[in-house]
JSON list of C-alpha atoms in Angstrom, two decimals:
[
{"chain": "A", "resi": 624, "resn": "MET", "atom": "CA", "xyz": [-53.52, 74.27, 143.63]},
{"chain": "A", "resi": 625, "resn": "LEU", "atom": "CA", "xyz": [-53.22, 71.08, 145.67]},
{"chain": "A", "resi": 626, "resn": "LEU", "atom": "CA", "xyz": [-55.56, 68.78, 147.53]},
{"chain": "A", "resi": 627, "resn": "LYS", "atom": "CA", "xyz": [-54.85, 67.41, 150.96]},
{"chain": "A", "resi": 628, "resn": "PRO", "atom": "CA", "xyz": [-53.72, 63.77, 150.93]},
{"chain": "A", "resi": 629, "resn": "ASP", "atom": "CA", "xyz": [-56.53, 61.34, 151.71]},
{"chain": "A", "resi": 630, "resn": "ALA", "atom": "CA", "xyz": [-55.89, 58.95, 154.60]},
{"chain": "A", "resi": 631, "resn": "ALA", "atom": "CA", "xyz": [-58.43, 56.53, 153.10]},
{"chain": "A", "resi": 632, "resn": "ASP", "atom": "CA", "xyz": [-56.48, 56.38, 149.81]},
{"chain": "A", "resi": 633, "resn": "SER", "atom": "CA", "xyz": [-54.40, 53.20, 149.57]},
{"chain": "A", "resi": 634, "resn": "ARG", "atom": "CA", "xyz": [-51.64, 54.91, 147.56]},
{"chain": "A", "resi": 635, "resn": "PRO", "atom": "CA", "xyz": [-48.50, 56.08, 149.40]},
{"chain": "A", "resi": 636, "resn": "LEU", "atom": "CA", "xyz": [-48.50, 59.76, 150.36]},
{"chain": "A", "resi": 637, "resn": "HIS", "atom": "CA", "xyz": [-45.75, 60.68, 147.89]},
{"chain": "A", "resi": 638, "resn": "GLU", "atom": "CA", "xyz": [-47.84, 59.23, 145.05]},
{"chain": "A", "resi": 639, "resn": "GLN", "atom": "CA", "xyz": [-50.86, 61.22, 146.18]},
{"chain": "A", "resi": 640, "resn": "VAL", "atom": "CA", "xyz": [-48.77, 64.41, 146.25]},
{"chain": "A", "resi": 641, "resn": "ALA", "atom": "CA", "xyz": [-47.28, 63.67, 142.82]},
{"chain": "A", "resi": 642, "resn": "GLY", "atom": "CA", "xyz": [-50.77, 62.95, 141.47]},
{"chain": "A", "resi": 643, "resn": "ALA", "atom": "CA", "xyz": [-52.10, 66.25, 142.79]},
{"chain": "A", "resi": 644, "resn": "ILE", "atom": "CA", "xyz": [-49.26, 68.17, 141.12]},
{"chain": "A", "resi": 645, "resn": "ARG", "atom": "CA", "xyz": [-49.71, 66.17, 137.88]},
{"chain": "A", "resi": 646, "resn": "ARG", "atom": "CA", "xyz": [-53.40, 67.01, 137.91]},
{"chain": "A", "resi": 647, "resn": "ALA", "atom": "CA", "xyz": [-52.67, 70.71, 138.51]},
{"chain": "A", "resi": 648, "resn": "VAL", "atom": "CA", "xyz": [-50.32, 70.71, 135.51]},
{"chain": "A", "resi": 649, "resn": "ALA", "atom": "CA", "xyz": [-52.77, 68.81, 133.28]},
{"chain": "A", "resi": 650, "resn": "GLU", "atom": "CA", "xyz": [-55.63, 71.14, 134.21]},
{"chain": "A", "resi": 651, "resn": "GLY", "atom": "CA", "xyz": [-53.56, 74.28, 133.61]},
{"chain": "A", "resi": 652, "resn": "ALA", "atom": "CA", "xyz": [-53.38, 75.42, 137.25]},
{"chain": "A", "resi": 653, "resn": "CYS", "atom": "CA", "xyz": [-49.58, 75.19, 136.90]},
{"chain": "A", "resi": 654, "resn": "THR", "atom": "CA", "xyz": [-48.25, 76.25, 133.53]},
{"chain": "A", "resi": 655, "resn": "PRO", "atom": "CA", "xyz": [-44.91, 75.41, 131.86]},
{"chain": "A", "resi": 656, "resn": "GLY", "atom": "CA", "xyz": [-42.16, 77.65, 133.20]},
{"chain": "A", "resi": 657, "resn": "GLU", "atom": "CA", "xyz": [-44.06, 78.41, 136.39]},
{"chain": "A", "resi": 658, "resn": "ARG", "atom": "CA", "xyz": [-42.07, 78.10, 139.59]},
{"chain": "A", "resi": 659, "resn": "LEU", "atom": "CA", "xyz": [-43.41, 75.86, 142.34]},
{"chain": "A", "resi": 660, "resn": "PRO", "atom": "CA", "xyz": [-43.27, 76.86, 145.99]},
{"chain": "A", "resi": 661, "resn": "PRO", "atom": "CA", "xyz": [-40.38, 75.42, 148.02]},
{"chain": "A", "resi": 662, "resn": "ALA", "atom": "CA", "xyz": [-40.82, 71.84, 149.23]},
{"chain": "A", "resi": 663, "resn": "ARG", "atom": "CA", "xyz": [-41.07, 72.92, 152.87]},
{"chain": "A", "resi": 664, "resn": "GLU", "atom": "CA", "xyz": [-43.88, 75.32, 152.03]},
{"chain": "A", "resi": 665, "resn": "LEU", "atom": "CA", "xyz": [-45.73, 72.63, 150.06]},
{"chain": "A", "resi": 666, "resn": "ALA", "atom": "CA", "xyz": [-45.25, 70.19, 152.95]},
{"chain": "A", "resi": 667, "resn": "ARG", "atom": "CA", "xyz": [-46.74, 72.68, 155.41]},
{"chain": "A", "resi": 668, "resn": "ALA", "atom": "CA", "xyz": [-49.70, 73.36, 153.13]},
{"chain": "A", "resi": 669, "resn": "LEU", "atom": "CA", "xyz": [-50.34, 69.64, 152.60]},
{"chain": "A", "resi": 670, "resn": "GLU", "atom": "CA", "xyz": [-49.62, 68.77, 156.23]},
{"chain": "A", "resi": 671, "resn": "VAL", "atom": "CA", "xyz": [-47.09, 66.09, 155.28]},
{"chain": "A", "resi": 672, "resn": "ASN", "atom": "CA", "xyz": [-43.38, 65.60, 155.91]},
{"chain": "A", "resi": 673, "resn": "ALA", "atom": "CA", "xyz": [-41.02, 67.59, 153.66]},
{"chain": "A", "resi": 674, "resn": "ASN", "atom": "CA", "xyz": [-39.29, 64.34, 152.63]},
{"chain": "A", "resi": 675, "resn": "THR", "atom": "CA", "xyz": [-42.63, 63.06, 151.28]},
{"chain": "A", "resi": 676, "resn": "VAL", "atom": "CA", "xyz": [-42.93, 66.17, 149.11]},
{"chain": "A", "resi": 677, "resn": "LEU", "atom": "CA", "xyz": [-39.31, 65.89, 147.96]},
{"chain": "A", "resi": 678, "resn": "ARG", "atom": "CA", "xyz": [-39.88, 62.27, 146.96]},
{"chain": "A", "resi": 679, "resn": "ALA", "atom": "CA", "xyz": [-42.96, 63.26, 144.94]},
{"chain": "A", "resi": 680, "resn": "LEU", "atom": "CA", "xyz": [-41.04, 66.09, 143.26]},
{"chain": "A", "resi": 681, "resn": "ARG", "atom": "CA", "xyz": [-38.20, 63.70, 142.30]},
{"chain": "A", "resi": 682, "resn": "VAL", "atom": "CA", "xyz": [-40.73, 61.30, 140.76]},
{"chain": "A", "resi": 683, "resn": "LEU", "atom": "CA", "xyz": [-42.16, 64.15, 138.69]},
{"chain": "A", "resi": 684, "resn": "ARG", "atom": "CA", "xyz": [-38.67, 65.29, 137.69]},
{"chain": "A", "resi": 685, "resn": "ASP", "atom": "CA", "xyz": [-37.86, 61.77, 136.50]},
{"chain": "A", "resi": 686, "resn": "GLU", "atom": "CA", "xyz": [-41.12, 61.76, 134.49]},
{"chain": "A", "resi": 687, "resn": "GLY", "atom": "CA", "xyz": [-40.15, 65.04, 132.82]},
{"chain": "A", "resi": 688, "resn": "VAL", "atom": "CA", "xyz": [-43.00, 67.01, 134.40]},
{"chain": "A", "resi": 689, "resn": "LEU", "atom": "CA", "xyz": [-40.73, 69.21, 136.56]},
{"chain": "A", "resi": 690, "resn": "GLU", "atom": "CA", "xyz": [-37.27, 70.70, 136.15]},
{"chain": "A", "resi": 691, "resn": "PHE", "atom": "CA", "xyz": [-34.89, 71.32, 139.05]},
{"chain": "A", "resi": 692, "resn": "ARG", "atom": "CA", "xyz": [-32.63, 74.33, 138.47]},
{"chain": "A", "resi": 693, "resn": "ARG", "atom": "CA", "xyz": [-30.03, 75.48, 140.95]},
{"chain": "A", "resi": 694, "resn": "GLY", "atom": "CA", "xyz": [-30.82, 79.05, 141.90]},
{"chain": "A", "resi": 695, "resn": "ARG", "atom": "CA", "xyz": [-34.21, 78.99, 140.14]},
{"chain": "A", "resi": 696, "resn": "GLY", "atom": "CA", "xyz": [-35.96, 76.32, 142.18]},
{"chain": "A", "resi": 697, "resn": "ILE", "atom": "CA", "xyz": [-38.41, 73.84, 140.75]},
{"chain": "A", "resi": 698, "resn": "THR", "atom": "CA", "xyz": [-40.35, 74.78, 137.63]},
{"chain": "A", "resi": 699, "resn": "VAL", "atom": "CA", "xyz": [-42.94, 73.07, 135.46]},
{"chain": "A", "resi": 700, "resn": "ALA", "atom": "CA", "xyz": [-41.18, 71.70, 132.37]},
{"chain": "A", "resi": 701, "resn": "ARG", "atom": "CA", "xyz": [-42.05, 72.86, 128.87]},
{"chain": "A", "resi": 702, "resn": "GLY", "atom": "CA", "xyz": [-44.55, 70.45, 127.37]},
{"chain": "A", "resi": 703, "resn": "ALA", "atom": "CA", "xyz": [-45.28, 69.03, 130.82]},
{"chain": "A", "resi": 704, "resn": "ASP", "atom": "CA", "xyz": [-49.01, 69.63, 130.45]},
{"chain": "A", "resi": 705, "resn": "ARG", "atom": "CA", "xyz": [-49.19, 67.32, 127.44]},
{"chain": "A", "resi": 706, "resn": "ARG", "atom": "CA", "xyz": [-46.71, 64.84, 128.89]},
{"chain": "A", "resi": 707, "resn": "SER", "atom": "CA", "xyz": [-48.72, 64.67, 132.10]},
{"chain": "A", "resi": 708, "resn": "GLU", "atom": "CA", "xyz": [-51.89, 63.87, 130.14]},
{"chain": "A", "resi": 709, "resn": "LEU", "atom": "CA", "xyz": [-50.09, 61.14, 128.19]},
{"chain": "A", "resi": 710, "resn": "LEU", "atom": "CA", "xyz": [-48.64, 59.59, 131.35]},
{"chain": "A", "resi": 711, "resn": "ASP", "atom": "CA", "xyz": [-52.10, 59.52, 132.94]},
{"chain": "A", "resi": 712, "resn": "SER", "atom": "CA", "xyz": [-53.51, 57.87, 129.81]},
{"chain": "A", "resi": 713, "resn": "ALA", "atom": "CA", "xyz": [-50.69, 55.33, 129.82]},
{"chain": "A", "resi": 714, "resn": "ARG", "atom": "CA", "xyz": [-51.32, 54.51, 133.48]},
{"chain": "A", "resi": 715, "resn": "ARG", "atom": "CA", "xyz": [-55.01, 53.98, 132.77]},
{"chain": "A", "resi": 716, "resn": "LEU", "atom": "CA", "xyz": [-54.14, 51.77, 129.78]},
{"chain": "A", "resi": 717, "resn": "VAL", "atom": "CA", "xyz": [-51.79, 49.63, 131.89]},
{"chain": "A", "resi": 718, "resn": "ALA", "atom": "CA", "xyz": [-54.45, 49.31, 134.61]},
{"chain": "A", "resi": 719, "resn": "ASP", "atom": "CA", "xyz": [-57.15, 48.42, 132.04]},
{"chain": "A", "resi": 720, "resn": "ALA", "atom": "CA", "xyz": [-54.89, 45.81, 130.45]},
{"chain": "A", "resi": 721, "resn": "ALA", "atom": "CA", "xyz": [-54.12, 44.29, 133.86]},
{"chain": "A", "resi": 722, "resn": "ASN", "atom": "CA", "xyz": [-57.84, 44.15, 134.66]},
{"chain": "A", "resi": 723, "resn": "ALA", "atom": "CA", "xyz": [-58.38, 42.35, 131.35]},
{"chain": "A", "resi": 724, "resn": "GLY", "atom": "CA", "xyz": [-55.67, 39.81, 132.24]},
{"chain": "A", "resi": 725, "resn": "TYR", "atom": "CA", "xyz": [-52.82, 41.13, 130.07]},
{"chain": "A", "resi": 726, "resn": "SER", "atom": "CA", "xyz": [-49.27, 41.55, 131.39]},
{"chain": "A", "resi": 727, "resn": "ARG", "atom": "CA", "xyz": [-47.25, 44.68, 130.69]},
{"chain": "A", "resi": 728, "resn": "GLU", "atom": "CA", "xyz": [-45.11, 42.72, 128.24]},
{"chain": "A", "resi": 729, "resn": "GLU", "atom": "CA", "xyz": [-48.20, 41.59, 126.32]},
{"chain": "A", "resi": 730, "resn": "LEU", "atom": "CA", "xyz": [-49.45, 45.18, 126.27]},
{"chain": "A", "resi": 731, "resn": "VAL", "atom": "CA", "xyz": [-46.11, 46.41, 124.92]},
{"chain": "A", "resi": 732, "resn": "GLU", "atom": "CA", "xyz": [-46.26, 43.80, 122.15]},
{"chain": "A", "resi": 733, "resn": "MET", "atom": "CA", "xyz": [-49.81, 44.93, 121.27]},
{"chain": "A", "resi": 734, "resn": "ILE", "atom": "CA", "xyz": [-48.61, 48.54, 121.04]},
{"chain": "A", "resi": 735, "resn": "ARG", "atom": "CA", "xyz": [-45.62, 47.57, 118.90]},
{"chain": "A", "resi": 736, "resn": "GLY", "atom": "CA", "xyz": [-48.04, 45.85, 116.53]},
{"chain": "A", "resi": 737, "resn": "LEU", "atom": "CA", "xyz": [-49.94, 49.10, 115.92]},
{"chain": "A", "resi": 738, "resn": "LYS", "atom": "CA", "xyz": [-49.21, 50.95, 112.73]}
]
């Protein structure tokens, strides 16, 4: 399911881990309702600290990609596959706008102007 973090990647490790899980959800490797392995197991598989994995999982929970349920562990949220795709598209849009010289506020105003 997951790729090993890349030491040459400039992004923090937790962002790389979150990105790998996002990608797995978007590509259908992890489906809504599916339970993820425990954070310690993921950390061992990725060869990173468990706190790094937990931080990535919290980011994904806050984005609505994952659900934390006491007694059930961490599962992929319903609709997470579509939400993950939209978040990736939004990130690319923000990056493209920044490369074109637009601020986030200017981008938001452009979007509000769409009908």
